[in-house]
């Protein structure tokens, strides 16, 4: 039995609907999947329903954008209550940040004489957590760029004219928020950040796990983070980080995490929710 614990849908910057994602998961023989859209839980309900119909276990999840020591980090949350009021209030704040950032990016494009409208980006994104990939797609759809890569290279990458930084919560705040909502917190794709020095601070803040297996990790990178997991007593997770068809071929099916890791993660979340036993 295998799982994929890192997947996106059109509720953030993926292209699949929840139903398409689940049918792909079935095609690849996955027993359990987690939905981890950026800064939202909007797609969880529909994905859970589609999973139920397909006989696949659904793990509620999200990928929170955070930072530590000036580095952007992504914190994955799993097995939390998707209706937790504080979690919903917090993600709504960061969704507003993302929406305002789209307006700012479009204003900068307009200053650079690129005639894109914010409305066209919002219409294309059609979700609460829009981001740079939606701006890139809107630029391509309007014939203003030939490819998504061109859009990032010319306008959207850091230090390009339409790049706007995002206001982010700290990694410790993201971890605390996931714990508050009854979940387990995991550092996403550490191999993409290559900032291992932030790990001890996150462990201190209560980090539960680390994503050792990821499409962009080489075997050596996965082994490196398995060692770090062991050293810090962190749980091991993995996922494809599939964004559907938006980045070439779909990645779902490329990471097959042994199911035992899902069971351990669920147990950790349950233990965090359990009242502390007081001895008489
Ligand atoms: P945002 O959260 O709005 O800053 O957008 C980040 C997303 O943009 C990530 O999910 C990346 O996959 C995607 N992205 C970042 N840089 C590039 C790039 N150079 N080409 C294509 N996609 C990118
Ligand atoms: Fe993404
Ligand atoms: Fe990420
Ligand atoms: Zn992701």
Short mmCIF file of C-alpha atoms and ligand atoms in Angstrom, two decimals:
data_model
loop_
_atom_site.label_atom_id
_atom_site.label_comp_id
_atom_site.label_asym_id
_atom_site.label_seq_id
_atom_site.Cartn_x
_atom_site.Cartn_y
_atom_site.Cartn_z
CA UNK A 1 0.00 0.00 0.00
CA UNK A 2 1.31 3.40 -1.06
CA UNK A 3 0.45 7.05 -0.54
CA UNK A 4 1.18 10.46 -2.05
CA UNK A 5 1.08 13.18 0.61
CA UNK A 6 1.78 16.25 -1.53
CA UNK A 7 -0.76 17.14 -4.23
CA UNK A 8 -2.30 20.33 -5.61
CA UNK A 9 -5.60 21.03 -7.40
CA UNK A 10 -7.16 24.02 -9.07
CA UNK A 11 -7.99 25.30 -5.57
CA UNK A 12 -4.41 26.65 -5.62
CA UNK A 13 -1.99 26.43 -8.53
CA UNK A 14 -2.70 22.90 -9.75
CA UNK A 15 -4.74 22.22 -12.87
CA UNK A 16 -6.69 19.13 -11.80
CA UNK A 17 -10.14 19.31 -10.25
CA UNK A 18 -10.47 17.16 -7.11
CA UNK A 19 -12.27 14.51 -9.17
CA UNK A 20 -9.53 14.42 -11.82
CA UNK A 21 -6.87 14.19 -9.12
CA UNK A 22 -8.60 11.25 -7.44
CA UNK A 23 -9.09 9.41 -10.73
CA UNK A 24 -5.33 9.84 -11.39
CA UNK A 25 -4.61 8.53 -7.89
CA UNK A 26 -6.72 5.47 -8.64
CA UNK A 27 -4.98 4.96 -11.96
CA UNK A 28 -1.65 4.86 -10.11
CA UNK A 29 -2.96 2.45 -7.49
CA UNK A 30 -2.53 4.80 -4.50
CA UNK A 31 -4.24 3.76 -1.26
CA UNK A 32 -4.12 7.17 0.41
CA UNK A 33 -3.64 10.75 -0.77
CA UNK A 34 -3.37 14.14 0.92
CA UNK A 35 -4.45 17.38 -0.68
CA UNK A 36 -1.93 20.14 0.12
CA UNK A 37 -3.04 23.23 -1.75
CA UNK A 38 -1.12 26.44 -0.90
CA UNK A 39 -2.60 28.46 2.00
CA UNK A 40 -6.08 26.94 1.71
CA UNK A 41 -8.26 23.98 2.62
CA UNK A 42 -10.92 24.93 0.08
CA UNK A 43 -10.61 21.74 -1.99
CA UNK A 44 -10.53 19.27 0.92
CA UNK A 45 -14.25 18.56 1.14
CA UNK A 46 -14.69 17.76 -2.53
CA UNK A 47 -11.50 15.70 -2.63
CA UNK A 48 -12.64 13.75 0.45
CA UNK A 49 -15.94 12.93 -1.27
CA UNK A 50 -14.21 11.84 -4.48
CA UNK A 51 -11.80 9.68 -2.45
CA UNK A 52 -14.65 8.04 -0.61
CA UNK A 53 -16.34 7.13 -3.90
CA UNK A 54 -13.03 5.73 -5.21
CA UNK A 55 -12.17 3.75 -2.07
CA UNK A 56 -9.04 5.82 -1.39
CA UNK A 57 -8.17 7.15 2.07
CA UNK A 58 -8.20 10.95 2.19
CA UNK A 59 -5.80 12.87 4.40
CA UNK A 60 -6.80 16.50 4.97
CA UNK A 61 -3.85 18.78 4.33
CA UNK A 62 -2.50 22.18 3.37
CA UNK A 63 0.86 23.75 2.44
CA UNK A 64 1.39 26.95 4.39
CA UNK A 65 3.79 29.59 3.07
CA UNK A 66 6.10 30.61 5.90
CA UNK A 67 9.56 31.99 6.52
CA UNK A 68 12.42 31.58 8.87
CA UNK A 69 15.55 33.75 8.94
CA UNK A 70 14.49 35.40 5.69
CA UNK A 71 14.08 32.10 3.82
CA UNK A 72 10.71 31.08 2.38
CA UNK A 73 9.67 27.72 3.71
CA UNK A 74 6.62 25.58 3.07
CA UNK A 75 5.03 23.85 6.04
CA UNK A 76 2.72 20.96 5.30
CA UNK A 77 -0.14 20.29 7.73
CA UNK A 78 -1.93 16.94 7.96
CA UNK A 79 -4.84 15.32 9.79
CA UNK A 80 -6.13 18.62 11.24
CA UNK A 81 -9.74 19.80 11.50
CA UNK A 82 -10.49 21.63 8.23
CA UNK A 83 -13.24 23.57 9.99
CA UNK A 84 -11.07 24.87 12.82
CA UNK A 85 -12.11 28.54 13.18
CA UNK A 86 -8.67 30.00 13.90
CA UNK A 87 -7.09 28.07 11.05
CA UNK A 88 -9.77 29.36 8.67
CA UNK A 89 -9.34 32.95 9.89
CA UNK A 90 -5.56 32.75 9.49
CA UNK A 91 -5.64 31.24 5.99
CA UNK A 92 -8.23 33.85 4.96
CA UNK A 93 -5.70 36.54 5.94
CA UNK A 94 -3.02 35.00 3.78
CA UNK A 95 -5.49 34.52 0.93
CA UNK A 96 -6.20 38.29 1.08
CA UNK A 97 -2.44 38.89 0.98
CA UNK A 98 -2.23 36.72 -2.15
CA UNK A 99 -5.16 38.54 -3.83
CA UNK A 100 -3.68 41.99 -3.12
CA UNK A 101 -0.34 40.76 -4.37
CA UNK A 102 -1.95 39.78 -7.72
CA UNK A 103 -3.23 43.39 -8.05
CA UNK A 104 0.24 44.71 -7.26
CA UNK A 105 1.92 42.37 -9.75
CA UNK A 106 -0.56 43.41 -12.46
CA UNK A 107 0.03 47.11 -11.66
CA UNK A 108 3.77 46.55 -12.12
CA UNK A 109 3.18 44.70 -15.40
CA UNK A 110 1.05 47.61 -16.59
CA UNK A 111 3.87 50.02 -15.64
CA UNK A 112 6.12 47.88 -17.83
CA UNK A 113 3.55 48.35 -20.63
CA UNK A 114 2.21 44.81 -20.41
CA UNK A 115 -1.57 45.22 -20.73
CA UNK A 116 -2.86 42.48 -18.41
CA UNK A 117 -5.93 42.99 -16.20
CA UNK A 118 -6.23 41.74 -12.63
CA UNK A 119 -9.75 40.53 -13.47
CA UNK A 120 -8.37 38.18 -16.14
CA UNK A 121 -6.01 36.65 -13.56
CA UNK A 122 -8.78 36.23 -10.96
CA UNK A 123 -11.14 34.74 -13.57
CA UNK A 124 -8.49 32.23 -14.61
CA UNK A 125 -7.43 31.39 -11.05
CA UNK A 126 -11.01 31.07 -9.77
CA UNK A 127 -9.79 30.23 -6.25
CA UNK A 128 -9.03 32.05 -3.00
CA UNK A 129 -5.28 31.46 -3.06
CA UNK A 130 -4.04 32.80 -6.43
CA UNK A 131 -0.30 33.06 -7.08
CA UNK A 132 2.38 33.74 -9.65
CA UNK A 133 1.54 30.63 -11.72
CA UNK A 134 -1.91 32.11 -12.37
CA UNK A 135 -0.37 35.41 -13.52
CA UNK A 136 1.93 33.39 -15.80
CA UNK A 137 -1.00 31.46 -17.25
CA UNK A 138 -2.98 34.67 -17.80
CA UNK A 139 0.03 36.21 -19.62
CA UNK A 140 0.18 33.18 -21.91
CA UNK A 141 -3.61 33.10 -22.43
CA UNK A 142 -3.55 36.80 -23.42
CA UNK A 143 -0.77 36.15 -25.91
CA UNK A 144 1.62 38.40 -23.96
CA UNK A 145 4.11 35.59 -23.33
CA UNK A 146 4.69 32.45 -25.35
CA UNK A 147 5.27 30.10 -22.41
CA UNK A 148 4.97 29.95 -18.62
CA UNK A 149 8.77 29.83 -18.38
CA UNK A 150 9.02 33.02 -20.41
CA UNK A 151 6.51 34.70 -18.07
CA UNK A 152 8.62 33.77 -15.01
CA UNK A 153 11.92 34.60 -16.67
CA UNK A 154 10.86 38.00 -17.98
CA UNK A 155 8.49 39.23 -15.27
CA UNK A 156 7.72 37.05 -12.27
CA UNK A 157 10.99 35.66 -10.88
CA UNK A 158 12.67 37.36 -7.95
CA UNK A 159 14.42 40.55 -9.15
CA UNK A 160 12.20 40.78 -12.26
CA UNK A 161 9.91 43.79 -12.78
CA UNK A 162 6.62 42.23 -11.60
CA UNK A 163 7.98 40.26 -8.64
CA UNK A 164 6.23 41.16 -5.40
CA UNK A 165 7.27 39.48 -2.15
CA UNK A 166 4.54 37.88 -0.02
CA UNK A 167 3.94 38.67 3.61
CA UNK A 168 4.38 35.33 5.39
CA UNK A 169 3.86 33.89 8.81
CA UNK A 170 6.90 32.52 10.61
CA UNK A 171 7.61 28.81 10.48
CA UNK A 172 6.92 28.59 14.22
CA UNK A 173 3.52 30.27 13.76
CA UNK A 174 2.63 27.85 10.95
CA UNK A 175 3.58 24.86 13.11
CA UNK A 176 1.60 26.22 16.05
CA UNK A 177 -1.45 26.87 13.86
CA UNK A 178 -1.45 23.31 12.51
CA UNK A 179 -1.08 21.92 16.03
CA UNK A 180 -3.89 24.18 17.25
CA UNK A 181 -6.16 22.71 14.54
CA UNK A 182 -5.26 19.19 15.70
CA UNK A 183 -2.75 18.25 13.01
CA UNK A 184 0.86 17.29 12.46
CA UNK A 185 3.35 19.75 10.87
CA UNK A 186 5.93 18.71 8.28
CA UNK A 187 8.71 20.64 6.51
CA UNK A 188 8.07 20.45 2.76
CA UNK A 189 10.77 19.64 0.16
CA UNK A 190 13.81 20.59 2.32
CA UNK A 191 16.06 19.75 -0.62
CA UNK A 192 14.65 22.69 -2.60
CA UNK A 193 15.52 25.13 0.17
CA UNK A 194 18.92 23.71 1.06
CA UNK A 195 18.82 25.62 4.30
CA UNK A 196 19.36 22.83 6.80
CA UNK A 197 20.39 25.32 9.47
CA UNK A 198 16.70 26.26 9.98
CA UNK A 199 15.79 22.68 10.94
CA UNK A 200 16.84 22.70 14.64
CA UNK A 201 14.75 25.83 15.28
CA UNK A 202 11.74 24.22 13.67
CA UNK A 203 12.22 21.05 15.70
CA UNK A 204 12.28 23.29 18.77
CA UNK A 205 8.98 24.81 17.58
CA UNK A 206 7.42 21.33 17.48
CA UNK A 207 7.97 20.19 13.89
CA UNK A 208 6.64 16.62 13.55
CA UNK A 209 8.09 15.46 10.27
CA UNK A 210 10.16 16.15 7.18
CA UNK A 211 9.37 15.43 3.53
CA UNK A 212 12.25 13.15 2.63
CA UNK A 213 10.77 11.88 -0.63
CA UNK A 214 9.90 14.50 -3.25
CA UNK A 215 10.02 14.53 -7.04
CA UNK A 216 12.86 17.06 -7.02
CA UNK A 217 14.98 15.16 -4.48
CA UNK A 218 17.75 12.97 -5.85
CA UNK A 219 18.34 9.63 -4.14
CA UNK A 220 21.28 11.20 -2.29
CA UNK A 221 19.08 14.12 -1.14
CA UNK A 222 16.37 11.74 0.12
CA UNK A 223 19.01 9.76 2.00
CA UNK A 224 20.42 12.96 3.50
CA UNK A 225 16.99 13.94 4.89
CA UNK A 226 16.25 10.39 6.08
CA UNK A 227 19.41 10.77 8.17
CA UNK A 228 18.26 14.18 9.44
CA UNK A 229 14.84 12.68 10.30
CA UNK A 230 16.58 10.00 12.32
CA UNK A 231 18.88 12.49 14.05
CA UNK A 232 16.06 14.82 15.12
CA UNK A 233 13.42 12.16 15.73
CA UNK A 234 11.21 13.45 12.89
CA UNK A 235 8.59 11.43 11.03
CA UNK A 236 9.26 10.69 7.36
CA UNK A 237 6.83 11.78 4.64
CA UNK A 238 6.84 12.07 0.87
CA UNK A 239 4.82 13.21 -2.07
CA UNK A 240 5.02 14.12 -5.74
CA UNK A 241 4.04 17.82 -5.40
CA UNK A 242 1.93 17.22 -8.52
CA UNK A 243 0.42 20.41 -9.96
CA UNK A 244 -1.51 18.57 -12.68
CA UNK A 245 -0.59 19.48 -16.22
CA UNK A 246 0.77 22.94 -15.40
CA UNK A 247 4.43 21.94 -15.36
CA UNK A 248 4.75 19.48 -18.20
CA UNK A 249 3.78 15.94 -17.40
CA UNK A 250 1.79 15.17 -14.28
CA UNK A 251 3.94 13.95 -11.39
CA UNK A 252 1.37 11.92 -9.50
CA UNK A 253 2.54 8.32 -9.31
CA UNK A 254 6.23 9.28 -9.28
CA UNK A 255 6.47 9.07 -5.48
CA UNK A 256 5.03 6.04 -3.73
CA UNK A 257 5.33 6.47 0.02
CA UNK A 258 4.94 3.22 1.97
CA UNK A 259 1.66 3.41 3.89
CA UNK A 260 3.29 2.86 7.30
CA UNK A 261 4.43 6.50 7.23
CA UNK A 262 0.82 7.67 6.89
CA UNK A 263 -0.19 5.57 9.88
CA UNK A 264 2.64 7.08 11.97
CA UNK A 265 1.66 10.59 10.96
CA UNK A 266 -1.99 9.98 11.89
CA UNK A 267 -0.92 8.57 15.24
CA UNK A 268 1.21 11.67 15.90
CA UNK A 269 -1.75 13.97 15.20
CA UNK A 270 -3.94 11.87 17.49
CA UNK A 271 -1.35 12.02 20.25
CA UNK A 272 -1.13 15.79 19.91
CA UNK A 273 -4.93 16.05 20.28
CA UNK A 274 -5.12 13.67 23.25
CA UNK A 275 -5.35 15.34 26.64
CA UNK A 276 -2.14 14.99 28.61
CA UNK A 277 -2.44 12.10 31.02
CA UNK A 278 -1.94 13.25 34.61
CA UNK A 279 -0.70 10.62 37.02
CA UNK A 280 -2.53 10.52 40.35
P1 LIG B 1 3.83 32.11 -5.37
O1 LIG B 1 3.44 31.28 -4.19
O2 LIG B 1 2.69 32.92 -5.89
O3 LIG B 1 5.07 32.92 -5.14
O4 LIG B 1 4.16 31.10 -6.55
C1 LIG B 1 5.04 30.05 -6.32
C2 LIG B 1 4.77 28.95 -7.31
O5 LIG B 1 5.29 29.35 -8.58
C3 LIG B 1 5.43 27.66 -6.91
O6 LIG B 1 4.45 26.65 -6.72
C4 LIG B 1 6.33 27.30 -8.07
O7 LIG B 1 6.05 26.00 -8.49
C5 LIG B 1 5.98 28.26 -9.18
N1 LIG B 1 7.23 28.79 -9.76
C6 LIG B 1 8.18 29.48 -9.10
N2 LIG B 1 9.20 29.80 -9.95
C7 LIG B 1 8.86 29.30 -11.14
C8 LIG B 1 9.50 29.28 -12.43
N3 LIG B 1 10.69 29.88 -12.64
N4 LIG B 1 8.85 28.66 -13.45
C9 LIG B 1 7.66 28.07 -13.25
N5 LIG B 1 7.02 28.03 -12.06
C10 LIG B 1 7.61 28.63 -11.02
FE1 LIG B 2 2.58 25.39 -6.17
FE1 LIG B 3 6.02 23.89 -1.88
ZN1 LIG B 4 3.43 22.00 -3.17
#
